Short mmCIF file of C-alpha atoms in Angstrom, two decimals:
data_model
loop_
_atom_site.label_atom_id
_atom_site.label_comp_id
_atom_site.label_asym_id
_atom_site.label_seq_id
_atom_site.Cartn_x
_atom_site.Cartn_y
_atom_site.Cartn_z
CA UNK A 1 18.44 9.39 -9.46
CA UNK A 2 16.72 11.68 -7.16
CA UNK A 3 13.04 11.48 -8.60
CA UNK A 4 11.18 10.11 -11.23
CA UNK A 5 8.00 10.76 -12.95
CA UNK A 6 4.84 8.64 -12.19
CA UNK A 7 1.02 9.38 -13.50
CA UNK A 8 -0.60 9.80 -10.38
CA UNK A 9 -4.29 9.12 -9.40
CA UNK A 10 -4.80 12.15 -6.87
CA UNK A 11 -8.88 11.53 -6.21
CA UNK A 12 -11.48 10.26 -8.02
CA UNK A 13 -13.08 12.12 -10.81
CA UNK A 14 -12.12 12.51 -14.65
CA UNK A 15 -8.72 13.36 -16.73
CA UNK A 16 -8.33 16.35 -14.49
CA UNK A 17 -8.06 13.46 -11.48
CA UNK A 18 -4.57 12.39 -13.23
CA UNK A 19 -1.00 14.24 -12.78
CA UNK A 20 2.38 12.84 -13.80
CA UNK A 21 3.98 13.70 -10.74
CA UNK A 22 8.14 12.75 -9.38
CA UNK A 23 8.30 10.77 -6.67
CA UNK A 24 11.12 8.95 -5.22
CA UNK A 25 12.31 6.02 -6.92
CA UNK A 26 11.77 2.44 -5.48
CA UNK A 27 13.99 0.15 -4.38
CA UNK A 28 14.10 -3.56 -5.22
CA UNK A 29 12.93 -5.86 -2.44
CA UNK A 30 13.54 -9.47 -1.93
CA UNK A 31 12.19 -11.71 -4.96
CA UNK A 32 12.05 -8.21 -6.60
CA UNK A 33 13.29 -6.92 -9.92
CA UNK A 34 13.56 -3.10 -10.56
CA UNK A 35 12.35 -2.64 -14.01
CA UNK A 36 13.14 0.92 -16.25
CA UNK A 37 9.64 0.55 -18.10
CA UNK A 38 9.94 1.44 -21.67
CA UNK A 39 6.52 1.09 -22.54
CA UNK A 40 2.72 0.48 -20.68
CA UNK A 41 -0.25 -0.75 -21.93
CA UNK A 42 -3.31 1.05 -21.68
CA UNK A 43 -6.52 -0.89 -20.10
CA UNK A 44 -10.14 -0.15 -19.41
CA UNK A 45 -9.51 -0.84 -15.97
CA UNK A 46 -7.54 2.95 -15.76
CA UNK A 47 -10.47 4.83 -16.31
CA UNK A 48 -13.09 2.80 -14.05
CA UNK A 49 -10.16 3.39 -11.19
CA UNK A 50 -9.68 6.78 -12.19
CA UNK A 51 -13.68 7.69 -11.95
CA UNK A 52 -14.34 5.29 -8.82
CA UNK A 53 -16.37 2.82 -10.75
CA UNK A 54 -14.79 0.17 -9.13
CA UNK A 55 -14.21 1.78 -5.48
CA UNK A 56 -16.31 -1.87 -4.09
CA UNK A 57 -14.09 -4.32 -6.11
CA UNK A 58 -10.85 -2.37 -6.09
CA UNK A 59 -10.72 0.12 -3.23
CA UNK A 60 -7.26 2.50 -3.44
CA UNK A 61 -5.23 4.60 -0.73
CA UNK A 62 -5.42 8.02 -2.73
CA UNK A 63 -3.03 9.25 -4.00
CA UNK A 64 -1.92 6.16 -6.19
CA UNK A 65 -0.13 5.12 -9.44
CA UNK A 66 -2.08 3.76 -11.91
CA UNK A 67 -0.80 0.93 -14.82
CA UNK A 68 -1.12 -2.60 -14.87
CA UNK A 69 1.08 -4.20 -17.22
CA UNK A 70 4.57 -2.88 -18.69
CA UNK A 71 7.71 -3.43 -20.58
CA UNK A 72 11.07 -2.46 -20.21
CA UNK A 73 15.04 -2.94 -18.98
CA UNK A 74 16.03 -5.13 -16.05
CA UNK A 75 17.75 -1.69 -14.06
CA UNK A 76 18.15 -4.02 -10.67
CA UNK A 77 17.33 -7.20 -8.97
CA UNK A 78 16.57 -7.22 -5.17
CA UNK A 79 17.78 -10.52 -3.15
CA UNK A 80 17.11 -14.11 -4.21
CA UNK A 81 16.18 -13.13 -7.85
CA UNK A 82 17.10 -15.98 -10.18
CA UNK A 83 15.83 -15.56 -13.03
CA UNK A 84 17.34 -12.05 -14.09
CA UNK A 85 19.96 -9.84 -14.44
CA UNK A 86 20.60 -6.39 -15.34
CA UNK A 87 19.88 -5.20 -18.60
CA UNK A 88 17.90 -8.00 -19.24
CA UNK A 89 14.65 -6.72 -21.52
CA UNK A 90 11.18 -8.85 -19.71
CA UNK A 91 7.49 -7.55 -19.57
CA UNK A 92 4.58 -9.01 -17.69
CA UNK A 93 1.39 -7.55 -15.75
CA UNK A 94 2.49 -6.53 -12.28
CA UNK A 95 -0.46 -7.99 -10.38
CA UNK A 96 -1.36 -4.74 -8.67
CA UNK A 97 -1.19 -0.60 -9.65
CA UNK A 98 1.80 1.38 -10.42
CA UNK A 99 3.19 0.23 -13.68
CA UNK A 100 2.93 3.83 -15.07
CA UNK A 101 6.44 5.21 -13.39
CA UNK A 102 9.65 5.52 -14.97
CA UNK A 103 10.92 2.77 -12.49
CA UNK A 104 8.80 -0.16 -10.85
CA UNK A 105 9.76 -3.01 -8.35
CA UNK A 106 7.57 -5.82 -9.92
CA UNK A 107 7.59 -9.48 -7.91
CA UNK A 108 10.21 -11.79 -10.40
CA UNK A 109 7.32 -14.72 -10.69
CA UNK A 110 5.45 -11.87 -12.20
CA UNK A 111 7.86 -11.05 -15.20
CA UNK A 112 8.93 -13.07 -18.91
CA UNK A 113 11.68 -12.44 -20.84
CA UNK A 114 10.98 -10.29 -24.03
CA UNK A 115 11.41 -12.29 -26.95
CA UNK A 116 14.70 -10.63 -29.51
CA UNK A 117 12.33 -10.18 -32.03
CA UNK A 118 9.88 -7.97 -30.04
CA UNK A 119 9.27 -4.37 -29.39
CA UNK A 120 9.02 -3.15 -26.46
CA UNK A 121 6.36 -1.56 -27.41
CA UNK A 122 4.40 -4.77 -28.75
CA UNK A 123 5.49 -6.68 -25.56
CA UNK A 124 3.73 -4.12 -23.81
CA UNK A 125 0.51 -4.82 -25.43
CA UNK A 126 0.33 -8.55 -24.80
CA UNK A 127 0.21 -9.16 -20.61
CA UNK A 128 -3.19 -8.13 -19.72
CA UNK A 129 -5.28 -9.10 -23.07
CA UNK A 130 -3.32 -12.00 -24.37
CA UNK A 131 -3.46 -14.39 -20.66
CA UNK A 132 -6.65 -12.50 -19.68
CA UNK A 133 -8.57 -13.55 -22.89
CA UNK A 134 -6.70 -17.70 -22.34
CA UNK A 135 -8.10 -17.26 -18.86
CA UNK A 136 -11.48 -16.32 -19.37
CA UNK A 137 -11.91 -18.45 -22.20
CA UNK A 138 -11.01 -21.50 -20.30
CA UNK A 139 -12.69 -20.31 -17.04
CA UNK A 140 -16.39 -22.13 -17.56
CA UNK A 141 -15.66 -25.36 -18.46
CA UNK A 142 -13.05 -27.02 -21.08
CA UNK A 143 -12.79 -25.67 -24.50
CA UNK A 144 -14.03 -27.95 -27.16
CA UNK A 145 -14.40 -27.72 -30.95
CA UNK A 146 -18.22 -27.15 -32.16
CA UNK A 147 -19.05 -25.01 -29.07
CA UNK A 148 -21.07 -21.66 -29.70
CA UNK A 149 -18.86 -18.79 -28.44
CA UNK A 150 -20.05 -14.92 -28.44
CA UNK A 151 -17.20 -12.67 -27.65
CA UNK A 152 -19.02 -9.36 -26.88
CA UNK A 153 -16.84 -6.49 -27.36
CA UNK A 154 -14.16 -8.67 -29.95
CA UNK A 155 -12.52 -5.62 -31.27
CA UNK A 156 -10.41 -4.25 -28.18
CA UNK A 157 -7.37 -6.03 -27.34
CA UNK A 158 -8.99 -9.22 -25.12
CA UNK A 159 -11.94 -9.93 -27.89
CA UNK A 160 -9.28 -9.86 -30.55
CA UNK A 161 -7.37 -12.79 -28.67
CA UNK A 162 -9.88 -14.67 -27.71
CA UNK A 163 -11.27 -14.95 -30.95
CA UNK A 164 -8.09 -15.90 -32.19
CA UNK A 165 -7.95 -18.96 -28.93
CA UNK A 166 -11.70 -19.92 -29.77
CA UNK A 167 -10.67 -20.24 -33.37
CA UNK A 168 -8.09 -22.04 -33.40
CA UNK A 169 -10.04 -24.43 -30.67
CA UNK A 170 -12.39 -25.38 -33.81
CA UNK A 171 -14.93 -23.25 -31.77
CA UNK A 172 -18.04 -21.60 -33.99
CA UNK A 173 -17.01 -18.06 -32.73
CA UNK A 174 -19.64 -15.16 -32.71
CA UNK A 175 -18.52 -11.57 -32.11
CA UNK A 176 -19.50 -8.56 -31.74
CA UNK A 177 -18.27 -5.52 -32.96
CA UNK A 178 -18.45 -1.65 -34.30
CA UNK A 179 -19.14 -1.76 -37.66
CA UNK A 180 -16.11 0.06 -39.14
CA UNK A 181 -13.96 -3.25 -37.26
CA UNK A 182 -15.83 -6.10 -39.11
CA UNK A 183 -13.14 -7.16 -41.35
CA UNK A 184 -10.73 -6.92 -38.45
CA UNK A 185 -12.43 -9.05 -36.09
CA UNK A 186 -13.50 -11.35 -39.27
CA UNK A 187 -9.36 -11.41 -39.91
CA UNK A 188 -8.89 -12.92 -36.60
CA UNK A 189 -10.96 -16.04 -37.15
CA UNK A 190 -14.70 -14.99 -36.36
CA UNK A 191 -17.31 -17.03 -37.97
CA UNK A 192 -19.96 -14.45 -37.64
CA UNK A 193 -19.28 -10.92 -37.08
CA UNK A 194 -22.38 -8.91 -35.72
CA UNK A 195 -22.13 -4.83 -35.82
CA UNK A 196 -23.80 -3.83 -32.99
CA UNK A 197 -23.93 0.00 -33.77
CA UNK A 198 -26.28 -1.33 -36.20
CA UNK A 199 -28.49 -4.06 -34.94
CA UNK A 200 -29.07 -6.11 -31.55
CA UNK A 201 -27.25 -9.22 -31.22
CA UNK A 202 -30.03 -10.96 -29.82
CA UNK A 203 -31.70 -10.88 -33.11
CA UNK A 204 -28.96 -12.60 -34.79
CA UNK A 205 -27.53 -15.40 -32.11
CA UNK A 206 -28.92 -17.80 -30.07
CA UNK A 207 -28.18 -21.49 -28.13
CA UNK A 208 -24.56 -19.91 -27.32
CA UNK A 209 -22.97 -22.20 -24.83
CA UNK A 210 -20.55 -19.53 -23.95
CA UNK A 211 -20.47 -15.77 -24.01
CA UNK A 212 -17.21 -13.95 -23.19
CA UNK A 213 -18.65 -10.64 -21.66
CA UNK A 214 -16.02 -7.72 -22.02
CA UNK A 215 -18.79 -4.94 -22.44
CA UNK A 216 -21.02 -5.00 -18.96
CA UNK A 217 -23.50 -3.21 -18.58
CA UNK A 218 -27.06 -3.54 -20.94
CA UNK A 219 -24.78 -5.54 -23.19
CA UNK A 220 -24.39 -8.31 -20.21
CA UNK A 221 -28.34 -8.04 -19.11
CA UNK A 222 -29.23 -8.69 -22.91
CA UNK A 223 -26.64 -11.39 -23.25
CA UNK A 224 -28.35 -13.88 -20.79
CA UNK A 225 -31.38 -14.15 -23.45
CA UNK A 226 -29.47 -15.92 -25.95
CA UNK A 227 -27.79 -18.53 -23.71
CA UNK A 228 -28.07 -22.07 -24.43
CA UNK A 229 -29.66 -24.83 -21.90
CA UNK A 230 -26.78 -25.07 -19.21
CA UNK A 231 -24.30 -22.32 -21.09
CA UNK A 232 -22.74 -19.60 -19.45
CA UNK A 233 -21.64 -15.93 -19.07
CA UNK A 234 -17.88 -15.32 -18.21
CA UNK A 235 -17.72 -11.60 -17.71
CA UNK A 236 -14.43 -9.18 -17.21
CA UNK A 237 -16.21 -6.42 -16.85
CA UNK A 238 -19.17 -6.74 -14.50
CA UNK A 239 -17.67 -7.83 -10.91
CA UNK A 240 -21.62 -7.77 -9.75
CA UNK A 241 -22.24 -10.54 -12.41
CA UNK A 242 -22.75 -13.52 -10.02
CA UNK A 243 -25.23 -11.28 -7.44
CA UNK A 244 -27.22 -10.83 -10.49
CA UNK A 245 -27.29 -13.93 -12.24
CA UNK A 246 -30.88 -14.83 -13.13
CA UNK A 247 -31.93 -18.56 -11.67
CA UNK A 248 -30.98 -21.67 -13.29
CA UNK A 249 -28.04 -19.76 -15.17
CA UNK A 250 -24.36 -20.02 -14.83
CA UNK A 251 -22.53 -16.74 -14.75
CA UNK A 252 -18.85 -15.65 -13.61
CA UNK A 253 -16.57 -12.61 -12.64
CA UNK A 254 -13.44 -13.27 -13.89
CA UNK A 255 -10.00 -11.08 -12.62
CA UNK A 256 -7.02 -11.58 -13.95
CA UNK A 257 -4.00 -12.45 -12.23
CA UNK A 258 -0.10 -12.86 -13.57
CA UNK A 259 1.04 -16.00 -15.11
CA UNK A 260 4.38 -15.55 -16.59
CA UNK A 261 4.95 -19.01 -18.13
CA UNK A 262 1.79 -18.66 -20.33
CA UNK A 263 2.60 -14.86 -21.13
CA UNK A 264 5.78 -16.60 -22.67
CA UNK A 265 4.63 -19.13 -24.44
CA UNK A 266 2.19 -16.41 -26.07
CA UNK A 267 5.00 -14.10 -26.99
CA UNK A 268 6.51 -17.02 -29.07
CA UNK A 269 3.26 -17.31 -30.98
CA UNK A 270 3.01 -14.01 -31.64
CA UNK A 271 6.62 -13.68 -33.13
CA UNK A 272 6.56 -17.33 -35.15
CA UNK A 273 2.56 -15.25 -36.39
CA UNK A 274 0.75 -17.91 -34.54
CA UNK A 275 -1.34 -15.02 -32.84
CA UNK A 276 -1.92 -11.68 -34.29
CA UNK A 277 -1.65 -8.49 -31.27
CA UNK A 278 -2.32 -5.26 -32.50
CA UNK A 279 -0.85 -1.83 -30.99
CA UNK A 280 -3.81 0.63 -32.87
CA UNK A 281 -1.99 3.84 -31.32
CA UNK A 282 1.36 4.74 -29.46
CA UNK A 283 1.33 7.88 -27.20
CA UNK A 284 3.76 9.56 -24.94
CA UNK A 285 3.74 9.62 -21.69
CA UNK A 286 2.47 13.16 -21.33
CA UNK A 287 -0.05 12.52 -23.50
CA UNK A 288 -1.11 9.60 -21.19
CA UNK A 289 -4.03 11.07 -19.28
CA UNK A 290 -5.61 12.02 -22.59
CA UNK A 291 -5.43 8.51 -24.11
CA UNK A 292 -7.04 6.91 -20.73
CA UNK A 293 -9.90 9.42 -21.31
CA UNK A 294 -10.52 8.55 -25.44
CA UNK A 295 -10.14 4.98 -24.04
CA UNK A 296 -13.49 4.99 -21.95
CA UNK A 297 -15.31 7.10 -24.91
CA UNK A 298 -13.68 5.64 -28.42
CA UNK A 299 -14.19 2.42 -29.76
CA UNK A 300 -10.94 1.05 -31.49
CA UNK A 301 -9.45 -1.94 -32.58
CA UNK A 302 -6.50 -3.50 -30.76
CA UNK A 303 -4.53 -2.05 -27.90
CA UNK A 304 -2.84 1.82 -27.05
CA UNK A 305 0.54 1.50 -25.51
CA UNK A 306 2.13 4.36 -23.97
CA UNK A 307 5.87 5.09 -23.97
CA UNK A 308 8.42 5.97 -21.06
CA UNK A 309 11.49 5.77 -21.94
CA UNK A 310 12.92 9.29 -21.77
#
């Protein structure tokens, strides 16, 4: 194969900053496994990359491929790779950029095998949100049943986890939400679901010994007010949080990174219906630039996934 396509971040701006370019294919390095992605999810991270929102936290060589987390077919495995084999089917998050390219070199440690009974297309929804929301959840202290727990923005793919985790933790879980996802977020184990295109949170929660901040923004500034004596803010959305954190308060940036053994012990939940992952809308890859855009302006439930298979 001579080229292959690749959604390119050419400089920072808006949609028109995005091309789906070919470039030459890469080549599996040692540890490496060439992967023929099938499918990509779609994160909030694209669009703060895309506009420069993040240039402090994550700066980028322009031009550069954007994507985080993928799914697709073993094509190659570079020297001292174990684990896999051609044709195998694995997903995980890559631990960098590039995942949206016909082919990517991803580090082995970095992948899990894709359960029989999955899509590709649902395995690509579950490597950011599913360890991300575990992570974060965990990241403040340990996780105990009776502890107040406000997941602030509980609709999108990492809220609707870790309301499931905090749940199932025997945690009294408070949410926030749009007010057309209510039952949604209420169907994945919320106690208390609070539309916040309708009123202020602040009004309705308070002594919360953890919030889960995946809004930033006002949203985080309002969210210290209803804290609990020694609680805190875990937010994975505001990498500023800890400069700002007002005295005598706890407050932490969380960043994911890859953890393949917990991405597939999550995947076995999800197929045996311990955990609920939703895909809310599938788009080709052409169409990919587009659905990064309605991503930073439309609130929806659950997670887009793009496909690449061609």
């Amino acid at each position: 194969m001579n080229s292959i396509r690749a959604l390119v971040l050419n400089e920072y701006g808006g949609p028109d900053a995005l091309g789906i370019s070919s470039i030459t294919p890469p080549v599996a390095g040692v540890g490496q496994v060439l992967v023929r992605v099938q499918a990509a999810g779609v994160n909030g991270v694209d669009w703060k990359l895309r506009e420069g929102f993040l240039q402090k936290t994550f700066p980028l060589q322009l031009p550069t491929i954007l994507g985080i987390e993928l799914a697709g077919i073993v094509d190659a495995v570079g020297a001292g790779v174990t684990r896999f084999s051609k044709g195998d089917r694995v997903m995980g998050s890559i631990g960098g950029l590039g995942a949206y390219a016909d082919l990517v070199a991803v580090n082995e440690a970095n992948l899990s095998p894709v359960p029989d009974a999955l899509s590709f297309v649902d395995a690509a929804a579950l490597p950011i949100a599913s360890v991300a929301a575990w992570k974060s959840l965990h990241l403040a202290g340990p996780l105990h049943a009776g502890q107040r727990i406000l997941i602030q923005g509980a609709a999108g793919g990492l809220g609707g986890f870790a309301v499931q985790y905090a749940h199932q933790a025997g945690a009294v879980v408070y949410a926030t939400a749009r007010s057309n996802h209510i039952d949604y977020v209420r169907g994945l184990g919320a106690d208390h679901v609070i539309a916040h295109d309708q009123q202020q949170f602040e009004n309705r929660v308070s002594d919360i010994d953890l919030v889960l901040d995946y809004a930033g923004g006002e949203v985080l500034s309002r969210s210290w007010a209803v804290l609990a004596k020694g609680g805190a803010i875990v937010s994975a959305a505001s990498p500023n949080i800890v400069a700002s954190t007002p005295v005598g308060r706890r407050g932490f940036w969380f960043q994911n990174t890859p953890d393949a053994a917990r991405l597939q012990t999550i995947a076995e939940d999800v197929v045996q219906g311990r955990l609920r992952s939703r895909v809310s809308t599938v788009v080709n890859f052409d169409e990919l630039p587009d659905a990064i855009e309605r991503h930073r302006t439309h609130s929806q439930h659950g997670k887009t996934v793009v496909t690449l298979s061609a």
